Amino acid sequence: MRNAATHPARSAGWFLDRIAIGVVVVATVWICFTALWGFDAIPGGGHLGAGSTGTFMAAEQMVRWKILYPARSWYTGIRPEGAALMCHHPYGQYYLPALLYLVFGHRDWLLHLPAVLLSTAIPPLLYAVAKETGGRAVGAVAAAAYVVVPIAVGFSSYWNLETICIFGTLLFFWGHSRHLATSAPRYLVASIAGLCVVCAGDWVGYLLVAPTLSWAFLRAFVLPARFTPRFALRPYARWWAICVVVMAVMLLWWIGLFAHADQISQWLGAEESRGGGKLGTLREALQARAPWIDFSFTPFAITLGKIAAPVCVLRWLVLRRDEETYAPGILLAAGIQYVAFRKGADVHIFWPHYFAAYFALAVALLARTLGDGAAWLAKRFRPVRFPVAGAVALGLGLLPTVAMAGDAVRSVPVWRRTGGRYDEHGTLIRSHVDILTVIRDVVLPRTPRGASIDAHKSAQWGWEFQWTYQGIGNNADAPKVGALDAGSHPFWIARGSGLTGDEQRKIAAAAHVRVYGDVWVVDQREAPAPLDAFSLNEREPNAFEWFVYGGTEPMRTIGKKPDPWLTWEWRTHLGQRATLPSGEPQGVDEERIAEDVAVSTGDAAAAQRWRKAIDGQIDHAPATDFTEGVRLLGVRHVGGAEPRIELWFERTGDTPLDDASFEVRSTMIARAPLSLIPPDPTDREMAFPPSIPTKLWRTGFVYRVEVVLNHRIGRERYWGRWQTRDGGVAPRRADGGPMTILAEVP
């Protein structure tokens, strides 16, 4: 107490430093959690799943074939050569995955481990970089600002170029600042290590460090010594020279590897191979990307970043210190990356990730500027023995963090449910985890290693499938039961929702189909037999499962024996001999099938009893009559790990239906309370066709169609209408209305 009274400024400074360190700890723990959440989940579709698997499978080739190149042609058993060698980016993102594969083998949990390590290190590095010139309070502002940018937390688990380059750049900056202050060799090593990481990460890495190195050249060799703050020229010049040599050597190494593989053309044409760049002007492109930008950063952060830009440049011109080049340098590189490589920015929502690092340092510089201004005013008008600059910097600097924190937290489940795709410009999004679970638990245990698999186009075979199956997929419209080479490609897979009624009848008659939810599997080594359907036994994850496997998918445990209720339903619709299920139905879906059983056997009393049980569990407000003998009974809201709405239809007419699908779309109608993110103007497609095609629907039967919400931040309206699948007649509202409102989700 005596010390605090004698030295109040020292006591206040100590307390302020403890708060700052606490902020950094919280920021680091938070982003570590976002990176770790669901680390052992089956990698699904999208950037976070399929994108990560592509990187790791390319790295595995380096180990399997003992080559210097990441490569495509995964699991073909053929040594990759020529165009199969990946020669378009530096190879830094592949080295650590290759090492992990060498040590641990092929594991799901390895996919995100490198990103976890580097993402967790970014807030402490931001703190260290900003602390060098502004103290702990300013450092804490930088660390906190980064972890509330939605794109930063959304892609914290994604092992790709951006996280690598941001980490390397910050390590380069910190090492240089400490070396500039102390001339200690260990900080020189740290700076050069960061430079190696950033130059191995991506071509933009060279742009990220170029402004600082260009300024360093002017400072050391061109400008008069009195023009900048004093510094030790000899170690400074040595650092600069080593940096230039390292950059040149690494650039020549990458180009040399490409030339050795005779793939310079692949490198030069990398941008042209992307799918974007279709819009005529940059203005049109930016307008099209506006919903992505707003969600990734919030308009508030974008505005604050614009305000900070001239402040950062002005500080550089006035103070002429190396540290003042950091934020403008990142801004310049991020801007060039985002504007010059339009095709990549059009198709990859994560393209502007680098701006998050600029935002963090820019907010810290704004906070420091305000803090210094407050200290100057306090000293001028009423001198106080109190760390005014630090207190004001921390207090004002954390206001953006507080304002953005809610959206950052809410954004993480959105990123994960969509695989990092957000709204995908309105197109359908599917995680594929259900079919990947079937491949892992049903197909793989019964498949010889190295065998390929036949996949219908409805399966949408992609990188995530190759990773889980560890084999190649062949395009096949139908199973080849009894083929002489069936042992080399024993299984055929498809989605029931992607097959027409005629296709389903034909396949079920010619093969032994096993149905797992929406997934059709045929073992082509078996003789034809009546269809068997199995329950996925979906349930909510417990707390441990929620963390380890992610809280965006239900837990699935596939039944060992066919489910009698599901098997009866499928066989009945496909015209196969069906055994009536026995016992009492468990759950609303079995009650639905029980009602159908009663209708098919003419048991009116039982049908009425089960209909009453169903009616008590659905919302009848959206009930609608349609032409062609179809009625929407209502909807059922299902929460939990994978929020969805169930659409409950009844087939009321006798006239055969054509193949149709109830197209569900979602429209944002209002901003979420306390959110900075405006309503997304993009309307999204939300529903896939029913697993049992409408052409097979039977009079009096009730059908359930699931729609995964993938809800965005804000109030979202879900509405639907029928669309034809085969050019036939689609049902229309009996009252002539254009659409049916299904639900509004806050």
Tab-separated table of N, CA, C and O in Angstrom, residues 564-669:
chain	number	residue	atom	x	y	z
A	564	PRO	N	-36.699	-51.896	-40.239
A	564	PRO	CA	-37.930	-52.439	-40.853
A	564	PRO	C	-38.869	-51.354	-41.381
A	564	PRO	O	-39.541	-51.570	-42.393
A	565	TRP	N	-38.933	-50.212	-40.721
A	565	TRP	CA	-39.831	-49.150	-41.169
A	565	TRP	C	-39.335	-48.522	-42.464
A	565	TRP	O	-40.105	-48.354	-43.428
A	566	LEU	N	-38.057	-48.174	-42.498
A	566	LEU	CA	-37.501	-47.565	-43.698
A	566	LEU	C	-37.484	-48.550	-44.863
A	566	LEU	O	-37.749	-48.180	-46.019
A	567	THR	N	-37.160	-49.803	-44.574
A	567	THR	CA	-37.127	-50.808	-45.636
A	567	THR	C	-38.519	-51.001	-46.227
A	567	THR	O	-38.681	-51.096	-47.461
A	568	TRP	N	-39.546	-51.059	-45.380
A	568	TRP	CA	-40.914	-51.197	-45.897
A	568	TRP	C	-41.256	-50.019	-46.803
A	568	TRP	O	-41.840	-50.192	-47.884
A	569	GLU	N	-40.904	-48.800	-46.392
A	569	GLU	CA	-41.244	-47.624	-47.183
A	569	GLU	C	-40.592	-47.669	-48.549
A	569	GLU	O	-41.252	-47.454	-49.583
A	570	TRP	N	-39.293	-47.933	-48.589
A	570	TRP	CA	-38.598	-47.939	-49.867
A	570	TRP	C	-39.093	-49.062	-50.767
A	570	TRP	O	-39.332	-48.849	-51.967
A	571	ARG	N	-39.232	-50.254	-50.239
A	571	ARG	CA	-39.680	-51.371	-51.077
A	571	ARG	C	-41.082	-51.122	-51.622
A	571	ARG	O	-41.381	-51.436	-52.784
A	572	THR	N	-41.938	-50.558	-50.795
A	572	THR	CA	-43.308	-50.277	-51.239
A	572	THR	C	-43.305	-49.310	-52.415
A	572	THR	O	-44.044	-49.495	-53.397
A	573	HIS	N	-42.496	-48.289	-52.354
A	573	HIS	CA	-42.473	-47.300	-53.427
A	573	HIS	C	-41.797	-47.822	-54.688
A	573	HIS	O	-42.092	-47.334	-55.793
A	574	LEU	N	-40.910	-48.767	-54.555
A	574	LEU	CA	-40.203	-49.299	-55.714
A	574	LEU	C	-40.839	-50.567	-56.259
A	574	LEU	O	-40.293	-51.207	-57.163
A	575	GLY	N	-42.001	-50.942	-55.709
A	575	GLY	CA	-42.727	-52.094	-56.229
A	575	GLY	C	-42.136	-53.430	-55.836
A	575	GLY	O	-42.369	-54.440	-56.524
A	576	GLN	N	-41.398	-53.487	-54.748
A	576	GLN	CA	-40.820	-54.743	-54.278
A	576	GLN	C	-41.655	-55.308	-53.133
A	576	GLN	O	-42.421	-54.587	-52.484
A	577	ARG	N	-41.492	-56.581	-52.909
A	577	ARG	CA	-42.226	-57.231	-51.822
A	577	ARG	C	-41.746	-56.657	-50.500
A	577	ARG	O	-40.566	-56.670	-50.185
A	578	ALA	N	-42.702	-56.161	-49.699
A	578	ALA	CA	-42.355	-55.484	-48.452
A	578	ALA	C	-43.040	-56.164	-47.279
A	578	ALA	O	-44.234	-56.473	-47.329
A	579	THR	N	-42.270	-56.391	-46.217
A	579	THR	CA	-42.805	-56.982	-44.995
A	579	THR	C	-43.278	-55.875	-44.068
A	579	THR	O	-42.554	-54.899	-43.825
A	580	LEU	N	-44.494	-56.020	-43.550
A	580	LEU	CA	-45.027	-55.002	-42.656
A	580	LEU	C	-44.179	-54.917	-41.391
A	580	LEU	O	-43.868	-55.944	-40.777
A	581	PRO	N	-43.784	-53.709	-41.005
A	581	PRO	CA	-43.000	-53.576	-39.764
A	581	PRO	C	-43.866	-53.875	-38.551
A	581	PRO	O	-45.079	-53.626	-38.554
A	582	SER	N	-43.248	-54.402	-37.535
A	582	SER	CA	-43.971	-54.745	-36.307
A	582	SER	C	-43.530	-53.826	-35.180
A	582	SER	O	-42.506	-53.142	-35.262
A	583	GLY	N	-44.314	-53.823	-34.094
A	583	GLY	CA	-43.976	-53.013	-32.931
A	583	GLY	C	-44.462	-51.581	-33.088
A	583	GLY	O	-44.998	-51.171	-34.118
A	584	GLU	N	-44.265	-50.813	-32.018
A	584	GLU	CA	-44.690	-49.429	-32.003
A	584	GLU	C	-43.619	-48.532	-32.629
A	584	GLU	O	-42.425	-48.731	-32.405
A	585	PRO	N	-44.031	-47.566	-33.433
A	585	PRO	CA	-43.052	-46.650	-34.030
A	585	PRO	C	-42.392	-45.772	-32.966
A	585	PRO	O	-43.017	-45.387	-31.990
A	586	GLN	N	-41.123	-45.480	-33.185
A	586	GLN	CA	-40.355	-44.633	-32.282
A	586	GLN	C	-39.991	-43.339	-33.004
A	586	GLN	O	-39.258	-43.345	-33.977
A	587	GLY	N	-40.532	-42.244	-32.558
A	587	GLY	CA	-40.218	-40.964	-33.176
A	587	GLY	C	-41.212	-40.602	-34.254
A	587	GLY	O	-41.950	-41.431	-34.789
A	588	VAL	N	-41.193	-39.311	-34.605
A	588	VAL	CA	-42.199	-38.784	-35.514
A	588	VAL	C	-42.058	-39.348	-36.919
A	588	VAL	O	-43.059	-39.519	-37.632
A	589	ASP	N	-40.837	-39.666	-37.366
A	589	ASP	CA	-40.694	-40.186	-38.725
A	589	ASP	C	-41.256	-41.598	-38.837
A	589	ASP	O	-41.885	-41.945	-39.844
A	590	GLU	N	-41.058	-42.419	-37.827
A	590	GLU	CA	-41.659	-43.754	-37.856
A	590	GLU	C	-43.169	-43.662	-37.713
A	590	GLU	O	-43.901	-44.496	-38.265
A	591	GLU	N	-43.660	-42.669	-36.975
A	591	GLU	CA	-45.102	-42.456	-36.911
A	591	GLU	C	-45.650	-42.090	-38.280
A	591	GLU	O	-46.766	-42.505	-38.657
A	592	ARG	N	-44.880	-41.327	-39.043
A	592	ARG	CA	-45.278	-41.010	-40.417
A	592	ARG	C	-45.385	-42.279	-41.254
A	592	ARG	O	-46.372	-42.486	-41.986
A	593	ILE	N	-44.389	-43.145	-41.148
A	593	ILE	CA	-44.421	-44.387	-41.922
A	593	ILE	C	-45.547	-45.292	-41.423
A	593	ILE	O	-46.214	-45.977	-42.215
A	594	ALA	N	-45.780	-45.285	-40.104
A	594	ALA	CA	-46.888	-46.076	-39.562
A	594	ALA	C	-48.223	-45.615	-40.146
A	594	ALA	O	-49.114	-46.427	-40.428
A	595	GLU	N	-48.382	-44.315	-40.334
A	595	GLU	CA	-49.595	-43.793	-40.963
A	595	GLU	C	-49.705	-44.305	-42.403
A	595	GLU	O	-50.783	-44.680	-42.870
A	596	ASP	N	-48.572	-44.334	-43.111
A	596	ASP	CA	-48.579	-44.838	-44.479
A	596	ASP	C	-48.905	-46.325	-44.521
A	596	ASP	O	-49.625	-46.797	-45.418
A	597	VAL	N	-48.382	-47.075	-43.551
A	597	VAL	CA	-48.699	-48.504	-43.469
A	597	VAL	C	-50.200	-48.693	-43.279
A	597	VAL	O	-50.840	-49.533	-43.937
A	598	ALA	N	-50.777	-47.907	-42.385
A	598	ALA	CA	-52.218	-48.012	-42.134
A	598	ALA	C	-53.019	-47.667	-43.383
A	598	ALA	O	-54.034	-48.315	-43.698
A	599	VAL	N	-52.583	-46.641	-44.128
A	599	VAL	CA	-53.282	-46.281	-45.366
A	599	VAL	C	-53.191	-47.415	-46.373
A	599	VAL	O	-54.182	-47.765	-47.042
A	600	SER	N	-52.013	-48.016	-46.496
A	600	SER	CA	-51.826	-49.079	-47.486
A	600	SER	C	-52.607	-50.335	-47.147
A	600	SER	O	-52.988	-51.101	-48.035
A	601	THR	N	-52.866	-50.575	-45.864
A	601	THR	CA	-53.618	-51.776	-45.448
A	601	THR	C	-55.089	-51.483	-45.225
A	601	THR	O	-55.851	-52.384	-44.854
A	602	GLY	N	-55.495	-50.219	-45.416
A	602	GLY	CA	-56.899	-49.867	-45.251
A	602	GLY	C	-57.353	-49.748	-43.814
A	602	GLY	O	-58.562	-49.786	-43.538
A	603	ASP	N	-56.420	-49.575	-42.877
A	603	ASP	CA	-56.771	-49.434	-41.462
A	603	ASP	C	-56.998	-47.953	-41.164
A	603	ASP	O	-56.089	-47.229	-40.759
A	604	ALA	N	-58.235	-47.478	-41.368
A	604	ALA	CA	-58.556	-46.061	-41.233
A	604	ALA	C	-58.354	-45.561	-39.811
A	604	ALA	O	-57.905	-44.425	-39.594
A	605	ALA	N	-58.686	-46.385	-38.822
A	605	ALA	CA	-58.552	-45.962	-37.429
A	605	ALA	C	-57.086	-45.722	-37.069
A	605	ALA	O	-56.739	-44.714	-36.428
A	606	ALA	N	-56.225	-46.653	-37.479
A	606	ALA	CA	-54.801	-46.485	-37.194
A	606	ALA	C	-54.234	-45.288	-37.944
A	606	ALA	O	-53.424	-44.521	-37.409
A	607	ALA	N	-54.680	-45.106	-39.197
A	607	ALA	CA	-54.202	-43.971	-39.975
A	607	ALA	C	-54.590	-42.660	-39.304
A	607	ALA	O	-53.787	-41.712	-39.235
A	608	GLN	N	-55.817	-42.601	-38.779
A	608	GLN	CA	-56.269	-41.387	-38.105
A	608	GLN	C	-55.487	-41.150	-36.821
A	608	GLN	O	-55.140	-40.020	-36.487
A	609	ARG	N	-55.185	-42.234	-36.106
A	609	ARG	CA	-54.444	-42.095	-34.851
A	609	ARG	C	-53.033	-41.562	-35.102
A	609	ARG	O	-52.562	-40.668	-34.400
A	610	TRP	N	-52.354	-42.111	-36.099
A	610	TRP	CA	-50.998	-41.661	-36.372
A	610	TRP	C	-50.976	-40.268	-36.992
A	610	TRP	O	-50.064	-39.484	-36.729
A	611	ARG	N	-52.014	-39.927	-37.771
A	611	ARG	CA	-52.075	-38.583	-38.321
A	611	ARG	C	-52.227	-37.561	-37.193
A	611	ARG	O	-51.634	-36.487	-37.220
A	612	LYS	N	-53.032	-37.900	-36.191
A	612	LYS	CA	-53.215	-37.002	-35.061
A	612	LYS	C	-51.896	-36.797	-34.315
A	612	LYS	O	-51.572	-35.683	-33.884
A	613	ALA	N	-51.116	-37.872	-34.168
A	613	ALA	CA	-49.814	-37.762	-33.500
A	613	ALA	C	-48.866	-36.866	-34.293
A	613	ALA	O	-48.105	-36.072	-33.723
A	614	ILE	N	-48.926	-36.975	-35.612
A	614	ILE	CA	-48.069	-36.141	-36.463
A	614	ILE	C	-48.503	-34.686	-36.394
A	614	ILE	O	-47.677	-33.774	-36.254
A	615	ASP	N	-49.813	-34.461	-36.479
A	615	ASP	CA	-50.333	-33.088	-36.490
A	615	ASP	C	-49.934	-32.313	-35.235
A	615	ASP	O	-49.759	-31.093	-35.277
A	616	GLY	N	-49.776	-33.020	-34.124
A	616	GLY	CA	-49.420	-32.350	-32.886
A	616	GLY	C	-47.975	-31.902	-32.833
A	616	GLY	O	-47.586	-31.200	-31.894
A	617	GLN	N	-47.166	-32.295	-33.834
A	617	GLN	CA	-45.740	-31.982	-33.804
A	617	GLN	C	-45.289	-31.059	-34.933
A	617	GLN	O	-44.102	-30.747	-35.021
A	618	ILE	N	-46.212	-30.640	-35.781
A	618	ILE	CA	-45.826	-29.763	-36.876
A	618	ILE	C	-46.611	-28.460	-36.805
A	618	ILE	O	-47.691	-28.393	-36.215
A	619	ASP	N	-46.049	-27.434	-37.414
A	619	ASP	CA	-46.678	-26.116	-37.479
A	619	ASP	C	-47.532	-26.064	-38.746
A	619	ASP	O	-47.010	-26.166	-39.866
A	620	HIS	N	-48.831	-25.870	-38.584
A	620	HIS	CA	-49.743	-25.917	-39.721
A	620	HIS	C	-49.942	-24.559	-40.380
A	620	HIS	O	-50.680	-24.459	-41.372
A	621	ALA	N	-49.286	-23.520	-39.871
A	621	ALA	CA	-49.489	-22.178	-40.433
A	621	ALA	C	-49.159	-22.110	-41.924
A	621	ALA	O	-49.873	-21.449	-42.687
A	622	PRO	N	-48.090	-22.783	-42.399
A	622	PRO	CA	-47.782	-22.700	-43.836
A	622	PRO	C	-48.603	-23.664	-44.704
A	622	PRO	O	-48.330	-23.772	-45.906
A	623	ALA	N	-49.550	-24.387	-44.135
A	623	ALA	CA	-50.302	-25.397	-44.894
A	623	ALA	C	-50.856	-24.802	-46.184
A	623	ALA	O	-51.416	-23.705	-46.200
A	624	THR	N	-50.684	-25.532	-47.278
A	624	THR	CA	-51.078	-25.040	-48.602
A	624	THR	C	-51.529	-26.209	-49.468
A	624	THR	O	-50.914	-27.282	-49.448
A	625	ASP	N	-52.578	-25.987	-50.244
A	625	ASP	CA	-53.015	-26.954	-51.249
A	625	ASP	C	-52.390	-26.609	-52.591
A	625	ASP	O	-52.339	-25.437	-52.992
A	626	PHE	N	-51.918	-27.653	-53.280
A	626	PHE	CA	-51.331	-27.493	-54.601
A	626	PHE	C	-52.119	-28.303	-55.617
A	626	PHE	O	-52.828	-29.263	-55.270
A	627	THR	N	-51.969	-27.914	-56.879
A	627	THR	CA	-52.551	-28.709	-57.951
A	627	THR	C	-51.818	-30.044	-58.061
A	627	THR	O	-50.814	-30.268	-57.386
A	628	GLU	N	-52.287	-30.916	-58.864
A	628	GLU	CA	-51.710	-32.245	-59.105
A	628	GLU	C	-51.840	-33.148	-57.894
A	628	GLU	O	-51.145	-34.170	-57.801
A	629	GLY	N	-52.706	-32.776	-56.935
A	629	GLY	CA	-52.961	-33.660	-55.815
A	629	GLY	C	-51.868	-33.700	-54.769
A	629	GLY	O	-51.467	-34.793	-54.326
A	630	VAL	N	-51.383	-32.550	-54.357
A	630	VAL	CA	-50.342	-32.461	-53.327
A	630	VAL	C	-50.761	-31.406	-52.312
A	630	VAL	O	-51.289	-30.353	-52.686
A	631	ARG	N	-50.531	-31.681	-51.044
A	631	ARG	CA	-50.833	-30.712	-49.993
A	631	ARG	C	-49.651	-30.623	-49.041
A	631	ARG	O	-49.075	-31.637	-48.625
A	632	LEU	N	-49.294	-29.376	-48.730
A	632	LEU	CA	-48.306	-29.141	-47.675
A	632	LEU	C	-49.053	-29.101	-46.354
A	632	LEU	O	-49.848	-28.193	-46.112
A	633	LEU	N	-48.803	-30.092	-45.505
A	633	LEU	CA	-49.488	-30.153	-44.212
A	633	LEU	C	-48.952	-29.111	-43.242
A	633	LEU	O	-49.689	-28.597	-42.391
A	634	GLY	N	-47.672	-28.822	-43.330
A	634	GLY	CA	-47.043	-27.875	-42.415
A	634	GLY	C	-45.550	-28.105	-42.371
A	634	GLY	O	-44.989	-28.853	-43.183
A	635	VAL	N	-44.891	-27.467	-41.425
A	635	VAL	CA	-43.446	-27.591	-41.278
A	635	VAL	C	-43.119	-27.908	-39.831
A	635	VAL	O	-43.911	-27.653	-38.918
A	636	ARG	N	-41.961	-28.459	-39.643
A	636	ARG	CA	-41.477	-28.777	-38.301
A	636	ARG	C	-40.077	-28.212	-38.165
A	636	ARG	O	-39.211	-28.486	-38.992
A	637	HIS	N	-39.856	-27.422	-37.146
A	637	HIS	CA	-38.547	-26.824	-36.898
A	637	HIS	C	-37.720	-27.775	-36.036
A	637	HIS	O	-38.184	-28.242	-34.994
A	638	VAL	N	-36.521	-28.048	-36.466
A	638	VAL	CA	-35.605	-28.918	-35.730
A	638	VAL	C	-34.356	-28.114	-35.416
A	638	VAL	O	-33.693	-27.596	-36.328
A	639	GLY	N	-34.019	-27.975	-34.146
A	639	GLY	CA	-32.824	-27.239	-33.751
A	639	GLY	C	-31.635	-28.157	-33.593
A	639	GLY	O	-31.541	-29.207	-34.223
A	640	GLY	N	-30.718	-27.775	-32.740
A	640	GLY	CA	-29.566	-28.619	-32.458
A	640	GLY	C	-28.369	-28.293	-33.325
A	640	GLY	O	-28.196	-27.179	-33.823
A	641	ALA	N	-27.517	-29.291	-33.504
A	641	ALA	CA	-26.262	-29.083	-34.212
A	641	ALA	C	-26.482	-28.668	-35.662
A	641	ALA	O	-25.733	-27.844	-36.194
A	642	GLU	N	-27.492	-29.238	-36.299
A	642	GLU	CA	-27.783	-28.925	-37.698
A	642	GLU	C	-29.222	-28.435	-37.806
A	642	GLU	O	-30.130	-29.210	-38.131
A	643	PRO	N	-29.477	-27.163	-37.532
A	643	PRO	CA	-30.854	-26.654	-37.601
A	643	PRO	C	-31.447	-26.865	-38.991
A	643	PRO	O	-30.780	-26.659	-40.010
A	644	ARG	N	-32.700	-27.269	-39.009
A	644	ARG	CA	-33.365	-27.532	-40.280
A	644	ARG	C	-34.860	-27.332	-40.125
A	644	ARG	O	-35.374	-27.255	-39.007
A	645	ILE	N	-35.542	-27.251	-41.248
A	645	ILE	CA	-36.993	-27.319	-41.243
A	645	ILE	C	-37.395	-28.537	-42.055
A	645	ILE	O	-36.767	-28.862	-43.062
A	646	GLU	N	-38.414	-29.209	-41.575
A	646	GLU	CA	-38.961	-30.367	-42.277
A	646	GLU	C	-40.268	-29.953	-42.932
A	646	GLU	O	-41.149	-29.385	-42.284
A	647	LEU	N	-40.421	-30.247	-44.202
A	647	LEU	CA	-41.645	-29.968	-44.939
A	647	LEU	C	-42.454	-31.260	-45.008
A	647	LEU	O	-41.950	-32.282	-45.473
A	648	TRP	N	-43.700	-31.199	-44.544
A	648	TRP	CA	-44.542	-32.398	-44.470
A	648	TRP	C	-45.632	-32.300	-45.535
A	648	TRP	O	-46.509	-31.430	-45.470
A	649	PHE	N	-45.538	-33.186	-46.523
A	649	PHE	CA	-46.479	-33.201	-47.637
A	649	PHE	C	-47.379	-34.437	-47.569
A	649	PHE	O	-46.963	-35.496	-47.081
A	650	GLU	N	-48.585	-34.281	-48.120
A	650	GLU	CA	-49.482	-35.416	-48.291
A	650	GLU	C	-49.848	-35.521	-49.767
A	650	GLU	O	-50.147	-34.518	-50.423
A	651	ARG	N	-49.814	-36.751	-50.266
A	651	ARG	CA	-50.265	-37.014	-51.641
A	651	ARG	C	-51.767	-37.241	-51.586
A	651	ARG	O	-52.238	-38.238	-51.044
A	652	THR	N	-52.534	-36.279	-52.145
A	652	THR	CA	-53.992	-36.325	-52.026
A	652	THR	C	-54.687	-36.769	-53.297
A	652	THR	O	-55.875	-37.123	-53.261
A	653	GLY	N	-54.011	-36.754	-54.432
A	653	GLY	CA	-54.653	-37.092	-55.699
A	653	GLY	C	-54.280	-38.465	-56.200
A	653	GLY	O	-53.391	-39.139	-55.669
A	654	ASP	N	-54.984	-38.894	-57.270
A	654	ASP	CA	-54.741	-40.208	-57.868
A	654	ASP	C	-53.983	-40.115	-59.186
A	654	ASP	O	-53.419	-41.106	-59.651
A	655	THR	N	-53.984	-38.947	-59.798
A	655	THR	CA	-53.297	-38.787	-61.077
A	655	THR	C	-51.790	-38.882	-60.856
A	655	THR	O	-51.240	-38.217	-59.973
A	656	PRO	N	-51.083	-39.698	-61.638
A	656	PRO	CA	-49.629	-39.846	-61.441
A	656	PRO	C	-48.908	-38.503	-61.525
A	656	PRO	O	-49.202	-37.672	-62.383
A	657	LEU	N	-47.969	-38.305	-60.618
A	657	LEU	CA	-47.159	-37.090	-60.607
A	657	LEU	C	-45.957	-37.238	-61.527
A	657	LEU	O	-45.424	-38.342	-61.718
A	658	ASP	N	-45.515	-36.124	-62.092
A	658	ASP	CA	-44.220	-36.095	-62.756
A	658	ASP	C	-43.147	-35.868	-61.692
A	658	ASP	O	-43.441	-35.539	-60.543
A	659	ASP	N	-41.886	-36.042	-62.082
A	659	ASP	CA	-40.794	-35.785	-61.142
A	659	ASP	C	-40.685	-34.283	-60.902
A	659	ASP	O	-40.472	-33.503	-61.844
A	660	ALA	N	-40.852	-33.885	-59.666
A	660	ALA	CA	-40.782	-32.472	-59.299
A	660	ALA	C	-40.004	-32.334	-58.004
A	660	ALA	O	-39.808	-33.296	-57.257
A	661	SER	N	-39.567	-31.120	-57.755
A	661	SER	CA	-38.832	-30.824	-56.530
A	661	SER	C	-39.387	-29.546	-55.934
A	661	SER	O	-39.675	-28.588	-56.669
A	662	PHE	N	-39.542	-29.538	-54.602
A	662	PHE	CA	-40.011	-28.322	-53.941
A	662	PHE	C	-38.800	-27.450	-53.680
A	662	PHE	O	-38.008	-27.710	-52.776
A	663	GLU	N	-38.657	-26.430	-54.524
A	663	GLU	CA	-37.499	-25.544	-54.446
A	663	GLU	C	-37.666	-24.568	-53.284
A	663	GLU	O	-38.597	-23.775	-53.266
A	664	VAL	N	-36.758	-24.629	-52.323
A	664	VAL	CA	-36.789	-23.732	-51.171
A	664	VAL	C	-35.669	-22.710	-51.333
A	664	VAL	O	-34.533	-23.055	-51.667
A	665	ARG	N	-36.004	-21.458	-51.111
A	665	ARG	CA	-35.025	-20.378	-51.173
A	665	ARG	C	-35.098	-19.568	-49.887
A	665	ARG	O	-36.111	-19.609	-49.176
A	666	SER	N	-34.032	-18.848	-49.594
A	666	SER	CA	-34.022	-18.010	-48.403
A	666	SER	C	-33.677	-16.577	-48.777
A	666	SER	O	-32.849	-16.333	-49.665
A	667	THR	N	-34.300	-15.641	-48.085
A	667	THR	CA	-34.120	-14.214	-48.325
A	667	THR	C	-33.901	-13.515	-46.987
A	667	THR	O	-34.669	-13.718	-46.049
A	668	MET	N	-32.850	-12.715	-46.899
A	668	MET	CA	-32.611	-11.933	-45.694
A	668	MET	C	-33.560	-10.734	-45.686
A	668	MET	O	-33.683	-10.014	-46.680
A	669	ILE	N	-34.232	-10.523	-44.544
A	669	ILE	CA	-35.208	-9.437	-44.476
A	669	ILE	C	-34.881	-8.410	-43.397
A	669	ILE	O	-35.494	-7.340	-43.380
